[in-house]
Amino acid sequence: MTGLPGQRQVRSGETMIRFSVNGHEREFAGDENMPLLWVVRDIFGLTGTKFGCGAGLCGACTVHIDGRAQRSCVVAAKAAHGRSITTIEGLADRSMHAVQRAWIEYDVPQCGYCQAGQIMAVVDLLERNPQPTDAEIDASHTNICRCGTYARMRKAIHRAAEIMSEEA
Amino acid sequence: MSGGTRREFIKVSVAGAIGLCLGLPSRSFGQPLASVAVLHPLINIGSDGKVIIYAQNPEMGQGVKTSLPMIIGEELDVDWSRIVVMQSDFNAEFDNQFSGGSLSIRLNYDDMRRIGATARQMLVLAAADRLGAGIEQLRTEAGQVHYDEANLSLSYGELAEAAATQAVPDNPPLRDESDFRIIGTPIRDVDLEDIVLGRQQYGQDVVLPHMLVAAVKRCPVSDGQPESFDDEETRSVAGVVDVVMLRNDQYGGRIILPNSPNFVSGVAVLAEHTWAAMEGARRLKVNWKLPAQLDDSETLMAEFDKALEQPGEIIRDDGDLQEEIRIADRSIDVTYRLPFLAHVPMEPMNCTVHVEDDQITVWAPTQNPSSIVDALVELLGVAPDAIAVKVMRSGGAFGRRFYADFAVDAAILSAHAKRPVKVVWTREDDIRHDYFRPACAQNVKAAANSDGQIIAWHQKLASHSRMPFLARDGSAAEIDNYEFPAGFVPNLRFEYVHVPSRIPVGQWRAVEHSANVFVVASVLDELAHAVNVDPVAMLLRLIGDEQYVQVLEDFRFDASRLRNVVQKAAEAANWGQPVAQGRGKGIAVSYNQGSWVAEVAEVSVVEQRLTVHRIVAVLDCGRVINPSAARSQVEGGIIEGISATLMGKITVSDGVVTQSNFNDYPICRLAQVAEIDVRFVDSTEPPRGLGEPPLPPVAPAICNAIFAATGRRIRELPLNTMFSV
């Protein structure tokens, strides 16, 4: 995978970092401390995962690593070695995920920039807690939305839970 | 028709605007490419019937990429499901291609209708020719022209080519407003699917061949300059290509043009990819030349207090203040203090520019593309028509992206590197190099009688105003002479004292209203409690029973619409019903950007823990174009107001902004937002502004509710210094 920005020949004594992204085997030979966010965006060209703060505070960069939501701006590439990564682009397979469908039903986004991260975080929440109460949602969903789509988001989370239980 | 829109039509049709439009997915194997007729720069119709409507104004989450095309589509008479919407690039021919001041719909409603109606009429004229009918024998319906008597019809697709060459009709008939089929219906955002699938492109996502990414280490003091730098460690970062000093004093100084601030000076690191650029910038060592005097926001607040003791510029002066205050039953003398606030749009600032020999192309998440063109013309001496601005969807803006500063340094770097350059800002850059909502101190001496009549009002503001800071003409005052309650209180004075500072300030959502409405609505509540009158009753008494109040010679204020929103908000909030222990309700009203708003907050304070339980908002903004997007705007404005009220504060010390990221400039989360109940007054009046009006009343509604719940009066923000939130 040389020739891409940030990629270079692996020097002796170095490791090639290998992981799967959205079901495809990928490898990365660059700065092993580069946050996974930038590997995904700049090296693999998957720009659906967003940069918001670089400090793990806002959640715009949320991906799934081995099925669990993580903020990729504070995960070093080397920590992803051997793992399975899912980004927003890999969430839907033949049809959209229930969370994506609920988001559409409620016309949730305003600017939309935080929404990929919101959706990835909510998917993880609902996989662990299929029927969360408002208090449970409050406690676990801490992604920032600067435009203020929280009112609709709350409704869409409950709706997604409903869809998922109907389709279970 | 306004001069602008007719001019656009004539230019297009005289040029014989039929052409192949490359890039349209209208081809299948073995079939000829559909030809596309450009009836107007905002309307393309393909021979296959595909209708492309361009969104004139920049989209930043306020929904105008959907609502402006809705208006065109309505008058064009096409099914919304058949329309493809695309973002228009900057076009110097357009009159109002900016998003700000809650003006996108207000300024463009009539023009968008006429554009749609004119294109429809041109299709009818083409059909009349082809069918040998008189215009009066034809009607349109959802993309077809019907000649009922002859049982014939033609589709817009079949007519488009001929329509594009018709003479532009002068006064095309508009659809009767009672017959609207698209306007007034909730339409989902046109980019919704792309957004939830992660396909929506923002400025941050632009990738071009041979592009370099740049991160700029900027002077922590906004008007300092880099003198020298040590890039040894920077260049050891793999992927770093170049290090370039950027001095704004070599490019016009701090202000490019009135209301157009320049980039903050620094040293740029250019690299193959973002991480290398950011890492490189982090490792750069720069020697800065700092100004002799360094600003401090706490010192500035103390200067505001002193300034309130000095005479100021009289903005408005009615009646006889001194006497009325002296003889009133109760008078109060209170001072409010408000902090600087940051914009922090979710997408940090960025811009991509490609400077070539004969062309500059800019990919900008911008609210105001013409400001970028003007800035590049001014600083780089290029001709305006050599500059193309691709307007990107913004990941939030709130006023920050109205300026060109974030595009200028990208252009300079691209010219230097002879490659496309994308400048990306970190969150720290964004907070530290913002143009803040100005801080202020406001003193109000006001008086009321025990029957609840307010008879005197003297409001004096001291602030560091954005007007002189941005070299704008006119008064520095951060208050206008028509702001409520001007015209309602017979003895009233607005006075303004300007205190200069170099802390960068600019327009934040709702501009001066974000501060002034907090003061006005809180003081009205203070007066009500001072004379033991219910706050809603006092407001209704102040507003009065007349329909109109002459606030200025040329401004007749419709007080009945203010009265209406107050009554409806009070009713919706069950005002006057007993509330649980520790709970309270507060009301605040505002007239801003042409719309009337009343909001009631219900809060509780339990052992210093503040919870905002419910906000009821009633708005009269005239005709609502897209109820779904409109509701979003109100919810969003309210949440932004809640966030600023609870936790927003920027401080500056030794010339440097203290805050840096969401840990010390927090934004509220889903847990802090309970119920928001939005109601629009059903109106067929022309549309008013909506983006900003919902924001200002939130802070005073919450603080008035805190008083009702606890007896504690809040005169300074944010609330997280006094309560746990």
CSV table of C-alpha atoms in Angstrom, one decimal, chain B residues 280-563:
chain,number,residue,atom,x,y,z
B,280,GLY,CA,4.6,19.4,12.1
B,281,ALA,CA,2.9,22.5,13.3
B,282,ARG,CA,2.9,21.2,16.9
B,283,ARG,CA,6.7,20.7,16.7
B,284,LEU,CA,7.4,24.1,15.2
B,285,LYS,CA,9.3,26.6,17.4
B,286,VAL,CA,8.4,30.2,16.6
B,287,ASN,CA,9.6,33.5,18.0
B,288,TRP,CA,6.8,36.0,18.1
B,289,LYS,CA,6.8,39.7,18.1
B,290,LEU,CA,4.0,40.6,20.4
B,291,PRO,CA,2.3,44.0,20.8
B,292,ALA,CA,3.4,46.1,23.7
B,293,GLN,CA,-0.1,45.9,25.4
B,294,LEU,CA,-1.7,42.6,25.9
B,295,ASP,CA,-5.5,42.3,26.4
B,296,ASP,CA,-7.1,40.8,29.5
B,297,SER,CA,-10.8,40.2,29.5
B,298,GLU,CA,-11.2,40.6,33.3
B,299,THR,CA,-9.5,44.0,33.1
B,300,LEU,CA,-11.8,44.9,30.2
B,301,MET,CA,-14.9,44.0,32.2
B,302,ALA,CA,-13.6,46.4,34.9
B,303,GLU,CA,-13.2,49.0,32.2
B,304,PHE,CA,-16.8,48.5,31.2
B,305,ASP,CA,-17.9,49.2,34.7
B,306,LYS,CA,-16.0,52.4,34.8
B,307,ALA,CA,-17.3,53.4,31.3
B,308,LEU,CA,-20.8,53.1,32.6
B,309,GLU,CA,-20.1,56.1,34.8
B,310,GLN,CA,-19.1,58.2,31.8
B,311,PRO,CA,-21.5,59.9,29.4
B,312,GLY,CA,-22.0,57.9,26.2
B,313,GLU,CA,-23.5,58.3,22.8
B,314,ILE,CA,-27.2,58.9,23.0
B,315,ILE,CA,-28.9,56.4,20.7
B,316,ARG,CA,-32.5,57.3,21.7
B,317,ASP,CA,-34.0,59.8,24.0
B,318,ASP,CA,-37.7,60.1,24.7
B,319,GLY,CA,-39.5,62.1,27.4
B,320,ASP,CA,-38.2,63.1,30.8
B,321,LEU,CA,-36.4,60.3,32.5
B,322,GLN,CA,-35.2,61.9,35.7
B,323,GLU,CA,-38.5,63.2,36.8
B,324,GLU,CA,-40.4,60.0,36.0
B,325,ILE,CA,-37.9,57.9,37.9
B,326,ARG,CA,-38.2,60.2,40.8
B,327,ILE,CA,-41.9,60.1,41.1
B,328,ALA,CA,-42.5,56.4,40.3
B,329,ASP,CA,-43.7,54.0,42.9
B,330,ARG,CA,-40.7,51.7,42.4
B,331,SER,CA,-37.4,52.2,40.6
B,332,ILE,CA,-34.5,49.8,40.2
B,333,ASP,CA,-30.9,50.4,39.2
B,334,VAL,CA,-29.2,47.1,38.1
B,335,THR,CA,-26.1,46.1,36.2
B,336,TYR,CA,-25.8,43.1,34.0
B,337,ARG,CA,-22.5,41.6,32.7
B,338,LEU,CA,-22.1,39.2,29.8
B,339,PRO,CA,-19.1,37.3,28.6
B,340,PHE,CA,-17.4,36.8,25.2
B,341,LEU,CA,-18.8,33.7,23.4
B,342,ALA,CA,-17.2,31.5,20.7
B,343,HIS,CA,-18.9,30.1,17.6
B,344,VAL,CA,-17.3,26.6,17.7
B,345,PRO,CA,-19.0,25.2,14.6
B,346,MET,CA,-18.7,21.4,14.6
B,347,GLU,CA,-16.6,21.5,11.5
B,348,PRO,CA,-13.4,23.4,12.3
B,349,MET,CA,-12.4,26.1,9.9
B,350,ASN,CA,-10.8,25.0,6.6
B,351,CYS,CA,-10.5,26.1,3.0
B,352,THR,CA,-9.0,24.6,-0.1
B,353,VAL,CA,-7.7,26.9,-2.8
B,354,HIS,CA,-6.0,26.1,-6.1
B,355,VAL,CA,-4.2,29.1,-7.6
B,356,GLU,CA,-3.3,28.6,-11.3
B,357,ASP,CA,-2.0,31.0,-13.9
B,358,ASP,CA,-5.3,32.2,-15.1
B,359,GLN,CA,-7.8,30.9,-12.5
B,360,ILE,CA,-8.2,30.7,-8.8
B,361,THR,CA,-10.6,28.0,-7.5
B,362,VAL,CA,-11.8,28.0,-3.9
B,363,TRP,CA,-13.6,25.3,-2.1
B,364,ALA,CA,-15.0,27.0,0.9
B,365,PRO,CA,-17.5,26.2,3.6
B,366,THR,CA,-18.6,29.9,3.5
B,367,GLN,CA,-21.7,31.9,4.4
B,368,ASN,CA,-20.6,34.7,2.1
B,369,PRO,CA,-18.8,33.7,-1.1
B,370,SER,CA,-18.6,37.3,-2.4
B,371,SER,CA,-16.4,38.2,0.7
B,372,ILE,CA,-13.8,35.7,-0.5
B,373,VAL,CA,-13.8,37.1,-4.0
B,374,ASP,CA,-13.5,40.6,-2.7
B,375,ALA,CA,-10.7,39.7,-0.4
B,376,LEU,CA,-8.7,37.9,-3.0
B,377,VAL,CA,-9.2,40.7,-5.5
B,378,GLU,CA,-8.1,43.2,-2.9
B,379,LEU,CA,-5.0,41.3,-1.6
B,380,LEU,CA,-3.8,39.4,-4.7
B,381,GLY,CA,-4.8,41.8,-7.3
B,382,VAL,CA,-6.6,39.3,-9.5
B,383,ALA,CA,-9.6,40.0,-11.6
B,384,PRO,CA,-13.0,39.0,-10.0
B,385,ASP,CA,-14.0,36.7,-12.9
B,386,ALA,CA,-10.7,34.8,-12.5
B,387,ILE,CA,-12.0,33.5,-9.2
B,388,ALA,CA,-14.4,30.6,-8.9
B,389,VAL,CA,-15.9,29.8,-5.4
B,390,LYS,CA,-17.4,26.3,-4.9
B,391,VAL,CA,-19.8,26.7,-2.0
B,392,MET,CA,-19.4,23.7,0.3
B,393,ARG,CA,-22.0,22.6,2.8
B,394,SER,CA,-20.8,24.0,6.2
B,395,GLY,CA,-20.6,21.9,9.3
B,396,GLY,CA,-22.3,24.7,11.2
B,397,ALA,CA,-21.3,28.4,10.9
B,398,PHE,CA,-23.4,30.6,13.3
B,399,GLY,CA,-21.8,33.7,11.8
B,400,ARG,CA,-18.1,32.6,11.9
B,401,ARG,CA,-17.9,31.7,8.2
B,402,PHE,CA,-19.2,35.1,7.0
B,403,TYR,CA,-15.6,36.3,6.7
B,404,ALA,CA,-12.9,35.5,4.3
B,405,ASP,CA,-10.0,35.2,6.7
B,406,PHE,CA,-9.9,31.4,6.5
B,407,ALA,CA,-9.6,31.5,2.6
B,408,VAL,CA,-6.9,34.1,2.3
B,409,ASP,CA,-4.0,32.2,3.7
B,410,ALA,CA,-5.0,29.1,1.7
B,411,ALA,CA,-4.7,31.2,-1.4
B,412,ILE,CA,-1.4,32.6,-0.5
B,413,LEU,CA,0.0,29.1,0.3
B,414,SER,CA,-1.4,27.6,-3.0
B,415,ALA,CA,0.3,30.4,-5.0
B,416,HIS,CA,3.5,29.7,-3.1
B,417,ALA,CA,3.4,25.9,-3.5
B,418,LYS,CA,2.0,26.0,-7.0
B,419,ARG,CA,-0.4,23.2,-5.9
B,420,PRO,CA,-3.8,23.0,-4.4
B,421,VAL,CA,-3.6,23.6,-0.7
B,422,LYS,CA,-6.2,22.7,2.0
B,423,VAL,CA,-5.7,24.6,5.2
B,424,VAL,CA,-7.2,22.8,8.2
B,425,TRP,CA,-7.6,24.3,11.6
B,426,THR,CA,-7.5,22.3,14.8
B,427,ARG,CA,-10.2,22.9,17.4
B,428,GLU,CA,-7.7,24.8,19.4
B,429,ASP,CA,-7.0,27.1,16.4
B,430,ASP,CA,-10.8,27.6,15.9
B,431,ILE,CA,-11.4,28.6,19.5
B,432,ARG,CA,-8.3,30.8,19.9
B,433,HIS,CA,-8.8,32.6,16.6
B,434,ASP,CA,-12.5,33.2,16.6
B,435,TYR,CA,-14.3,36.5,16.3
B,436,PHE,CA,-16.3,36.4,19.5
B,437,ARG,CA,-19.7,37.7,20.5
B,438,PRO,CA,-18.7,40.9,22.3
B,439,ALA,CA,-18.8,41.0,26.1
B,440,CYS,CA,-20.6,43.9,27.7
B,441,ALA,CA,-21.8,45.5,30.9
B,442,GLN,CA,-25.3,47.1,30.8
B,443,ASN,CA,-26.8,49.3,33.5
B,444,VAL,CA,-30.6,49.8,33.5
B,445,LYS,CA,-32.4,52.4,35.7
B,446,ALA,CA,-36.1,51.7,35.3
B,447,ALA,CA,-39.2,52.6,37.1
B,448,ALA,CA,-42.8,51.3,37.3
B,449,ASN,CA,-45.9,52.2,39.1
B,450,SER,CA,-47.7,49.7,41.4
B,451,ASP,CA,-50.4,49.2,38.8
B,452,GLY,CA,-47.6,47.6,36.6
B,453,GLN,CA,-47.2,50.5,34.2
B,454,ILE,CA,-43.5,51.0,33.2
B,455,ILE,CA,-42.9,54.7,33.0
B,456,ALA,CA,-39.1,55.1,32.7
B,457,TRP,CA,-36.2,53.2,31.1
B,458,HIS,CA,-32.6,54.2,30.9
B,459,GLN,CA,-30.4,51.5,29.4
B,460,LYS,CA,-26.7,52.2,29.1
B,461,LEU,CA,-24.4,49.7,27.5
B,462,ALA,CA,-20.6,49.6,27.7
B,463,SER,CA,-18.9,47.2,25.3
B,464,HIS,CA,-16.1,46.6,22.9
B,465,SER,CA,-18.1,46.8,19.7
B,466,ARG,CA,-17.6,44.7,16.6
B,467,MET,CA,-18.4,47.8,14.4
B,468,PRO,CA,-15.1,49.7,14.8
B,469,PHE,CA,-13.1,46.5,15.3
B,470,LEU,CA,-14.2,45.4,11.8
B,471,ALA,CA,-13.8,48.9,10.4
B,472,ARG,CA,-17.5,49.2,9.7
B,473,ASP,CA,-19.2,52.5,9.1
B,474,GLY,CA,-21.6,54.1,11.4
B,475,SER,CA,-22.2,54.1,15.1
B,476,ALA,CA,-20.2,51.7,17.3
B,477,ALA,CA,-23.3,51.1,19.3
B,478,GLU,CA,-24.3,47.5,20.0
B,479,ILE,CA,-28.0,48.6,20.3
B,480,ASP,CA,-30.4,50.1,17.8
B,481,ASN,CA,-32.8,52.9,18.4
B,482,TYR,CA,-35.8,50.7,17.7
B,483,GLU,CA,-35.1,47.8,20.0
B,484,PHE,CA,-37.9,46.8,22.4
B,485,PRO,CA,-39.2,48.5,24.6
B,486,ALA,CA,-38.4,51.6,22.6
B,487,GLY,CA,-41.7,53.2,21.6
B,488,PHE,CA,-43.5,51.5,24.5
B,489,VAL,CA,-42.1,53.2,27.5
B,490,PRO,CA,-42.7,57.0,27.1
B,491,ASN,CA,-39.6,58.1,28.9
B,492,LEU,CA,-36.7,56.1,27.5
B,493,ARG,CA,-33.0,56.5,26.8
B,494,PHE,CA,-30.6,54.2,25.1
B,495,GLU,CA,-27.0,55.2,25.7
B,496,TYR,CA,-23.8,53.5,24.5
B,497,VAL,CA,-20.2,53.8,25.7
B,498,HIS,CA,-17.6,52.3,23.5
B,499,VAL,CA,-14.5,50.8,25.1
B,500,PRO,CA,-11.8,49.9,22.6
B,501,SER,CA,-10.0,46.6,22.8
B,502,ARG,CA,-8.1,44.3,20.4
B,503,ILE,CA,-9.9,41.1,21.4
B,504,PRO,CA,-11.3,39.9,18.1
B,505,VAL,CA,-15.1,40.3,17.9
B,506,GLY,CA,-17.6,39.7,15.2
B,507,GLN,CA,-21.2,38.6,14.5
B,508,TRP,CA,-22.4,35.6,16.6
B,509,ARG,CA,-25.9,34.2,16.0
B,510,ALA,CA,-28.5,37.0,16.7
B,511,VAL,CA,-25.6,39.5,17.0
B,512,GLU,CA,-26.3,42.2,19.6
B,513,HIS,CA,-29.7,40.7,20.5
B,514,SER,CA,-28.0,37.8,22.1
B,515,ALA,CA,-26.9,40.2,24.8
B,516,ASN,CA,-29.5,42.9,24.8
B,517,VAL,CA,-32.6,40.7,25.0
B,518,PHE,CA,-31.1,39.0,28.1
B,519,VAL,CA,-30.9,42.4,29.8
B,520,VAL,CA,-34.3,43.7,28.7
B,521,ALA,CA,-36.3,40.6,29.4
B,522,SER,CA,-34.6,40.2,32.8
B,523,VAL,CA,-35.2,43.8,33.8
B,524,LEU,CA,-38.8,43.6,32.8
B,525,ASP,CA,-39.1,40.6,35.1
B,526,GLU,CA,-37.3,42.5,37.9
B,527,LEU,CA,-39.7,45.4,37.5
B,528,ALA,CA,-42.7,43.0,37.6
B,529,HIS,CA,-41.5,41.5,40.8
B,530,ALA,CA,-40.6,44.9,42.3
B,531,VAL,CA,-44.2,46.1,42.0
B,532,ASN,CA,-45.7,42.7,42.7
B,533,VAL,CA,-47.3,42.3,39.3
B,534,ASP,CA,-47.4,39.0,37.4
B,535,PRO,CA,-44.7,39.2,34.6
B,536,VAL,CA,-47.0,38.1,31.8
B,537,ALA,CA,-49.6,40.7,32.9
B,538,MET,CA,-46.9,43.3,33.0
B,539,LEU,CA,-45.7,42.4,29.5
B,540,LEU,CA,-49.2,42.6,28.1
B,541,ARG,CA,-49.8,45.9,29.8
B,542,LEU,CA,-46.5,47.2,28.3
B,543,ILE,CA,-47.3,46.0,24.8
B,544,GLY,CA,-50.8,47.5,25.1
B,545,ASP,CA,-53.9,47.0,23.1
B,546,GLU,CA,-53.2,49.1,20.0
B,547,GLN,CA,-52.4,47.1,16.9
B,548,TYR,CA,-49.5,49.4,15.9
B,549,VAL,CA,-47.0,51.4,17.8
B,550,GLN,CA,-45.0,54.0,16.0
B,551,VAL,CA,-41.5,53.2,17.2
B,552,LEU,CA,-39.6,55.3,14.6
B,553,GLU,CA,-40.9,57.8,12.0
B,554,ASP,CA,-40.5,55.1,9.4
B,555,PHE,CA,-41.1,52.0,11.6
B,556,ARG,CA,-44.6,51.1,12.6
B,557,PHE,CA,-44.3,48.1,14.9
B,558,ASP,CA,-47.1,45.6,14.9
B,559,ALA,CA,-47.6,45.2,18.6
B,560,SER,CA,-50.6,42.9,18.2
B,561,ARG,CA,-48.3,40.2,16.9
B,562,LEU,CA,-46.1,40.5,20.0
B,563,ARG,CA,-49.2,40.4,22.2
